[in-house]
CSV table of C-alpha atoms (C1' of nucleotides) in Angstrom, one decimal:
chain,number,residue,atom,x,y,z
A,13,UNK,CA,70.9,-7.6,-82.8
A,14,UNK,CA,72.7,-6.8,-79.6
A,15,UNK,CA,71.1,-7.6,-76.2
A,16,UNK,CA,71.1,-4.0,-75.4
A,17,UNK,CA,69.0,-3.2,-78.5
A,18,UNK,CA,66.6,-6.0,-77.6
A,19,UNK,CA,66.1,-4.7,-74.1
A,20,UNK,CA,65.5,-1.2,-75.4
A,21,UNK,CA,62.8,-2.5,-77.8
A,22,UNK,CA,61.2,-4.5,-75.0
A,23,UNK,CA,61.1,-1.5,-72.7
A,24,UNK,CA,59.4,0.6,-75.4
A,25,UNK,CA,56.8,-2.1,-76.0
A,26,UNK,CA,56.0,-2.3,-72.3
A,27,UNK,CA,55.7,1.4,-72.0
A,28,UNK,CA,53.4,1.6,-75.0
A,29,UNK,CA,51.4,-1.3,-73.7
A,30,UNK,CA,50.8,0.4,-70.4
A,31,UNK,CA,49.9,3.6,-72.1
A,32,UNK,CA,47.4,1.9,-74.4
A,33,UNK,CA,45.9,0.1,-71.4
A,34,UNK,CA,45.5,3.4,-69.5
A,35,UNK,CA,44.2,5.5,-72.4
A,36,UNK,CA,42.5,3.4,-75.0
A,37,UNK,CA,40.5,0.9,-73.0
A,38,UNK,CA,37.1,1.8,-71.6
A,39,UNK,CA,36.5,1.6,-67.9
A,40,UNK,CA,34.2,-1.4,-68.5
A,41,UNK,CA,36.9,-3.3,-70.4
A,42,UNK,CA,39.4,-2.6,-67.7
A,43,UNK,CA,37.1,-4.0,-65.0
A,44,UNK,CA,36.6,-7.0,-67.1
A,45,UNK,CA,40.3,-7.5,-67.4
A,46,UNK,CA,40.7,-7.1,-63.7
A,47,UNK,CA,37.9,-9.6,-63.0
A,48,UNK,CA,39.3,-12.1,-65.5
A,49,UNK,CA,42.7,-11.8,-63.8
A,50,UNK,CA,40.9,-12.2,-60.5
A,51,UNK,CA,43.4,-10.0,-58.8
A,52,UNK,CA,41.3,-7.2,-57.5
A,53,UNK,CA,37.8,-6.8,-56.1
A,54,UNK,CA,35.1,-5.3,-58.2
A,55,UNK,CA,35.5,-2.0,-59.9
A,56,UNK,CA,33.4,0.0,-57.6
A,57,UNK,CA,33.2,3.0,-59.9
A,58,UNK,CA,30.4,1.3,-61.9
A,59,UNK,CA,28.3,0.9,-58.8
A,60,UNK,CA,26.2,3.4,-56.8
A,61,UNK,CA,27.7,2.8,-53.4
A,62,UNK,CA,26.2,4.7,-50.5
A,63,UNK,CA,28.3,6.7,-48.1
A,64,UNK,CA,29.7,4.9,-45.0
A,65,UNK,CA,28.9,6.3,-41.5
A,66,UNK,CA,31.4,3.9,-40.0
A,67,UNK,CA,34.5,4.4,-42.2
A,68,UNK,CA,34.9,0.8,-43.0
A,69,UNK,CA,33.8,-0.3,-46.5
A,70,UNK,CA,34.7,-3.8,-47.5
A,71,UNK,CA,34.5,-5.1,-51.1
A,72,UNK,CA,33.9,-8.7,-52.1
A,73,UNK,CA,33.4,-10.0,-55.5
A,74,UNK,CA,29.7,-10.3,-55.3
A,75,UNK,CA,28.8,-7.3,-53.0
A,76,UNK,CA,30.2,-4.5,-51.0
A,77,UNK,CA,29.4,-3.6,-47.4
A,78,UNK,CA,29.9,-1.0,-44.7
A,79,UNK,CA,30.6,-2.6,-41.4
A,80,UNK,CA,29.5,-1.2,-38.1
A,81,UNK,CA,31.8,-2.5,-35.4
A,82,UNK,CA,29.7,-1.4,-32.4
A,83,UNK,CA,26.7,-3.3,-33.8
A,84,UNK,CA,28.7,-6.2,-35.2
A,85,UNK,CA,27.0,-6.2,-38.6
A,86,UNK,CA,26.9,-4.3,-41.8
A,87,UNK,CA,25.1,-1.0,-41.8
A,88,UNK,CA,24.5,-1.7,-45.5
A,89,UNK,CA,25.2,-4.3,-48.1
A,90,UNK,CA,25.2,-3.2,-51.8
A,91,UNK,CA,25.3,-5.1,-55.0
A,92,UNK,CA,24.0,-5.1,-58.5
A,93,UNK,CA,21.5,-7.8,-59.4
A,94,UNK,CA,21.8,-8.3,-63.1
A,95,UNK,CA,19.3,-10.2,-65.1
A,96,UNK,CA,22.1,-12.6,-66.0
A,97,UNK,CA,22.7,-13.3,-62.3
A,98,UNK,CA,19.4,-15.0,-62.0
A,99,UNK,CA,19.8,-18.8,-61.9
A,100,UNK,CA,18.0,-21.9,-60.8
A,101,UNK,CA,21.1,-23.7,-59.8
A,102,UNK,CA,20.9,-25.5,-56.5
A,103,UNK,CA,24.1,-24.9,-54.5
A,104,UNK,CA,25.1,-26.8,-51.4
A,105,UNK,CA,24.6,-24.5,-48.4
A,106,UNK,CA,28.1,-23.9,-46.8
A,107,UNK,CA,28.9,-22.9,-43.2
A,108,UNK,CA,29.0,-19.3,-42.1
A,109,UNK,CA,32.5,-17.9,-41.8
A,110,UNK,CA,33.9,-14.9,-40.1
A,111,UNK,CA,34.7,-12.2,-42.7
A,112,UNK,CA,38.4,-11.8,-42.5
A,113,UNK,CA,38.2,-8.7,-44.7
A,114,UNK,CA,36.6,-6.8,-41.9
A,115,UNK,CA,39.7,-5.4,-40.1
A,116,UNK,CA,38.0,-4.7,-36.8
A,117,UNK,CA,36.9,-8.3,-36.6
A,118,UNK,CA,33.5,-9.4,-37.9
A,119,UNK,CA,31.1,-11.2,-35.6
A,120,UNK,CA,31.3,-14.9,-35.0
A,121,UNK,CA,28.3,-16.9,-36.2
A,122,UNK,CA,28.1,-18.5,-32.7
A,123,UNK,CA,26.5,-15.3,-31.5
A,124,UNK,CA,23.4,-16.4,-33.3
A,125,UNK,CA,23.3,-20.0,-32.0
A,126,UNK,CA,20.3,-20.6,-29.8
A,127,UNK,CA,19.6,-16.8,-29.8
A,128,UNK,CA,16.1,-17.3,-31.2
A,129,UNK,CA,17.1,-15.3,-34.3
A,130,UNK,CA,18.0,-16.4,-37.8
A,131,UNK,CA,21.2,-15.6,-39.5
A,132,UNK,CA,19.5,-13.4,-42.0
A,133,UNK,CA,21.3,-12.7,-45.2
A,134,UNK,CA,21.5,-9.1,-46.3
A,135,UNK,CA,22.6,-10.0,-49.8
A,136,UNK,CA,20.5,-13.1,-50.2
A,137,UNK,CA,22.1,-16.3,-51.3
A,138,UNK,CA,19.3,-16.5,-53.9
A,139,UNK,CA,20.7,-13.4,-55.6
A,140,UNK,CA,24.2,-14.9,-56.0
A,141,UNK,CA,23.4,-18.2,-57.5
A,142,UNK,CA,25.3,-17.6,-60.8
A,143,UNK,CA,28.4,-19.3,-59.3
A,144,UNK,CA,29.3,-21.5,-56.3
A,145,UNK,CA,31.9,-18.9,-55.2
A,146,UNK,CA,29.4,-16.0,-55.4
A,147,UNK,CA,26.9,-18.0,-53.5
A,148,UNK,CA,29.3,-19.2,-50.8
A,149,UNK,CA,30.5,-15.6,-50.3
A,150,UNK,CA,27.1,-14.5,-49.0
A,151,UNK,CA,27.7,-16.8,-46.0
A,152,UNK,CA,30.2,-14.4,-44.5
A,153,UNK,CA,29.2,-13.1,-41.1
A,154,UNK,CA,29.5,-9.5,-42.4
A,155,UNK,CA,26.5,-10.2,-44.6
A,156,UNK,CA,24.1,-11.3,-41.9
A,157,UNK,CA,21.9,-9.7,-39.3
A,158,UNK,CA,19.7,-11.2,-36.6
A,159,UNK,CA,16.2,-11.7,-38.0
A,160,UNK,CA,13.1,-13.3,-36.6
A,161,UNK,CA,12.4,-16.4,-38.6
A,162,UNK,CA,8.8,-15.5,-39.2
A,163,UNK,CA,9.9,-12.2,-40.6
A,164,UNK,CA,12.9,-13.6,-42.6
A,165,UNK,CA,10.9,-16.4,-44.2
A,166,UNK,CA,7.8,-14.2,-44.5
A,167,UNK,CA,7.4,-10.6,-45.7
A,168,UNK,CA,11.2,-10.1,-46.1
A,169,UNK,CA,11.5,-13.2,-48.3
A,170,UNK,CA,8.5,-11.9,-50.3
A,171,UNK,CA,10.4,-8.6,-50.8
A,172,UNK,CA,13.6,-10.4,-51.9
A,173,UNK,CA,11.6,-12.4,-54.4
A,174,UNK,CA,10.0,-9.2,-55.7
A,175,UNK,CA,13.5,-7.8,-56.2
A,176,UNK,CA,14.5,-10.8,-58.3
A,177,UNK,CA,11.3,-10.2,-60.3
A,178,UNK,CA,12.2,-6.6,-60.9
A,179,UNK,CA,15.8,-7.5,-61.8
A,180,UNK,CA,14.4,-9.8,-64.5
A,181,UNK,CA,11.7,-7.3,-65.7
A,182,UNK,CA,13.9,-4.2,-65.8
A,183,UNK,CA,17.2,-5.9,-66.9
A,184,UNK,CA,18.9,-5.5,-63.5
A,185,UNK,CA,18.6,-3.4,-60.4
A,186,UNK,CA,21.1,-2.1,-57.9
A,187,UNK,CA,20.2,-3.1,-54.3
A,188,UNK,CA,21.2,-1.6,-50.9
A,189,UNK,CA,20.0,-3.5,-47.8
A,190,UNK,CA,20.5,-3.2,-44.1
A,191,UNK,CA,19.0,-3.0,-40.6
A,192,UNK,CA,18.4,0.4,-39.0
A,193,UNK,CA,21.2,0.5,-36.4
A,194,UNK,CA,19.7,3.2,-34.2
A,195,UNK,CA,17.8,3.6,-30.9
A,196,UNK,CA,17.4,0.9,-28.3
A,197,UNK,CA,18.2,-2.5,-29.6
A,198,UNK,CA,18.3,-5.9,-28.1
A,199,UNK,CA,21.6,-7.7,-28.5
A,200,UNK,CA,22.5,-11.4,-28.9
A,201,UNK,CA,25.7,-13.4,-28.1
A,202,UNK,CA,28.9,-12.7,-26.3
A,203,UNK,CA,29.8,-10.0,-28.9
A,204,UNK,CA,26.4,-8.3,-28.4
A,205,UNK,CA,25.2,-8.3,-32.0
A,206,UNK,CA,22.5,-5.7,-32.2
A,207,UNK,CA,19.0,-6.8,-33.3
A,208,UNK,CA,17.6,-4.1,-35.6
A,209,UNK,CA,14.0,-2.9,-35.0
A,210,UNK,CA,13.6,-2.1,-38.7
A,211,UNK,CA,15.1,-3.2,-42.0
A,212,UNK,CA,15.4,-1.2,-45.2
A,213,UNK,CA,15.9,-2.0,-48.9
A,214,UNK,CA,16.6,0.7,-51.5
A,215,UNK,CA,16.6,-0.1,-55.2
A,216,UNK,CA,17.7,1.9,-58.2
A,217,UNK,CA,17.1,1.0,-61.8
A,218,UNK,CA,19.5,2.8,-64.1
A,219,UNK,CA,19.2,0.4,-67.0
A,220,UNK,CA,15.9,1.1,-68.6
A,221,UNK,CA,16.6,4.6,-69.8
A,222,UNK,CA,14.8,6.5,-67.2
A,223,UNK,CA,16.4,6.2,-63.7
A,224,UNK,CA,13.9,5.2,-61.0
A,225,UNK,CA,14.1,4.4,-57.3
A,226,UNK,CA,12.1,2.7,-54.7
A,227,UNK,CA,12.7,2.2,-51.0
A,228,UNK,CA,11.1,-0.1,-48.4
A,229,UNK,CA,11.2,0.3,-44.6
A,230,UNK,CA,9.8,-2.7,-42.7
A,231,UNK,CA,9.3,-3.2,-38.9
A,232,UNK,CA,11.1,-6.3,-37.7
A,233,UNK,CA,8.0,-8.4,-37.6
A,234,UNK,CA,6.2,-10.5,-40.1
A,235,UNK,CA,3.2,-9.1,-41.9
A,236,UNK,CA,0.5,-10.0,-44.3
A,237,UNK,CA,0.2,-6.6,-45.7
A,238,UNK,CA,1.0,-6.0,-49.4
A,239,UNK,CA,4.6,-4.9,-50.1
A,240,UNK,CA,3.7,-1.5,-51.4
A,241,UNK,CA,2.4,-0.4,-48.0
A,242,UNK,CA,6.1,-0.4,-46.8
A,243,UNK,CA,7.3,2.0,-49.5
A,244,UNK,CA,8.9,5.2,-48.2
A,245,UNK,CA,11.1,7.9,-49.7
A,246,UNK,CA,14.8,7.3,-49.9
A,247,UNK,CA,15.2,10.6,-48.0
A,248,UNK,CA,13.3,9.2,-45.0
A,249,UNK,CA,15.7,6.3,-44.8
A,250,UNK,CA,18.7,8.7,-45.0
A,251,UNK,CA,17.3,10.7,-42.1
A,252,UNK,CA,16.8,7.5,-40.1
A,253,UNK,CA,20.2,6.0,-40.8
A,254,UNK,CA,22.5,8.9,-41.6
A,255,UNK,CA,23.5,7.1,-44.8
A,256,UNK,CA,23.7,9.1,-48.1
A,257,UNK,CA,22.4,6.9,-50.9
A,258,UNK,CA,23.6,7.3,-54.5
A,259,UNK,CA,25.8,10.3,-53.9
A,260,UNK,CA,27.3,9.8,-57.4
A,261,UNK,CA,24.0,10.7,-59.1
A,262,UNK,CA,23.5,14.1,-60.6
A,263,UNK,CA,22.2,16.2,-57.7
A,264,UNK,CA,19.1,17.4,-59.4
A,265,UNK,CA,18.0,13.9,-60.2
A,266,UNK,CA,19.1,12.5,-56.9
A,267,UNK,CA,17.1,15.1,-55.0
A,268,UNK,CA,14.0,14.6,-57.0
A,269,UNK,CA,14.0,10.8,-56.9
A,270,UNK,CA,15.0,10.5,-53.3
A,271,UNK,CA,12.2,12.7,-52.1
A,272,UNK,CA,9.5,10.6,-53.8
A,273,UNK,CA,7.6,7.8,-52.1
A,274,UNK,CA,5.8,7.0,-55.3
A,275,UNK,CA,5.9,3.4,-56.6
A,276,UNK,CA,4.0,3.9,-59.8
A,277,UNK,CA,7.0,3.0,-62.0
A,278,UNK,CA,7.5,-0.3,-60.2
A,279,UNK,CA,5.2,-3.2,-61.1
A,280,UNK,CA,3.7,-5.1,-58.2
A,281,UNK,CA,2.0,-7.7,-60.2
B,9,DC,C1',12.9,-19.4,-51.5
B,10,DT,C1',13.9,-18.4,-46.2
B,11,DG,C1',16.1,-21.1,-42.5
B,12,DC,C1',17.1,-24.6,-38.1
B,13,DT,C1',18.1,-29.2,-35.8
B,14,DC,C1',19.1,-33.8,-35.3
B,15,DT,C1',22.0,-37.9,-36.4
B,16,DA,C1',26.3,-39.8,-37.7
B,17,DC,C1',31.5,-40.1,-38.3
C,18,DG,C1',34.3,-29.8,-37.3
C,19,DT,C1',31.9,-31.9,-41.4
C,20,DA,C1',28.1,-34.2,-44.1
C,21,DG,C1',23.5,-35.4,-44.8
C,22,DA,C1',18.6,-36.0,-43.9
C,23,DG,C1',14.6,-34.1,-42.3
C,24,DC,C1',11.4,-30.5,-41.1
C,25,DA,C1',9.0,-25.8,-41.0
C,26,DG,C1',7.2,-21.1,-42.7
DNA sequence: CTGCTCTAC
DNA sequence: GTAGAGCAG
């Protein structure tokens, strides 16, 4: 066999391989291959990402975010919390790092030092315990917002634990979290990181057959009230923030679910 | 779980 | 800067 013939056969094999990859593998299989190769960030098509009002969406392996440069923090952080993500592994807590993936320059963690505010995770470290990398990735400064310690370790922590409970009970939920970056806000540090006056968390469960949503809006202060008293409609958070949640949903379903402030499909036990 | 601070090298 | 222990809600 001549070299020329060999090259021709090789070329045909490559073309056919690419064709097969493009046309015969499902989207899910593709994203698995990409993840296995560890070359690209997550396949965002399988996620319900909200719209960005800032034009800067950043993808990490364990979560995506929309960064607001004027407020030096994310306007939202979104990720899927699968049941399989839940873990009891204890990871060593790393240092916070500036997120280099934020092109406009993410805030330095030193803004928070002696500010009186916690570096509050938006995607909690407790939701990414399935690997050391995923856990450490939550310690990027694009994933934190100034929070009062009483609030962070109090009612907000209670809500985060309830989300993990739901992820287990409903075989995964998709989570969007952020501070409301509107109105008059205090700032901290040389870079003037805004201190949100309210925080929101929006959940969608698309795994248990019937799609359901729930949204929480909390004032930036601790509370002893039960969680369900903070439930609002997704629409009301969209009005407040300008963010469009779950635009990829079928419009009829989106409109109906986002208008509701009912929590009857979510167990608060 | 959510964090900060202090000591030591 | 890094590593660890200790403390608090």
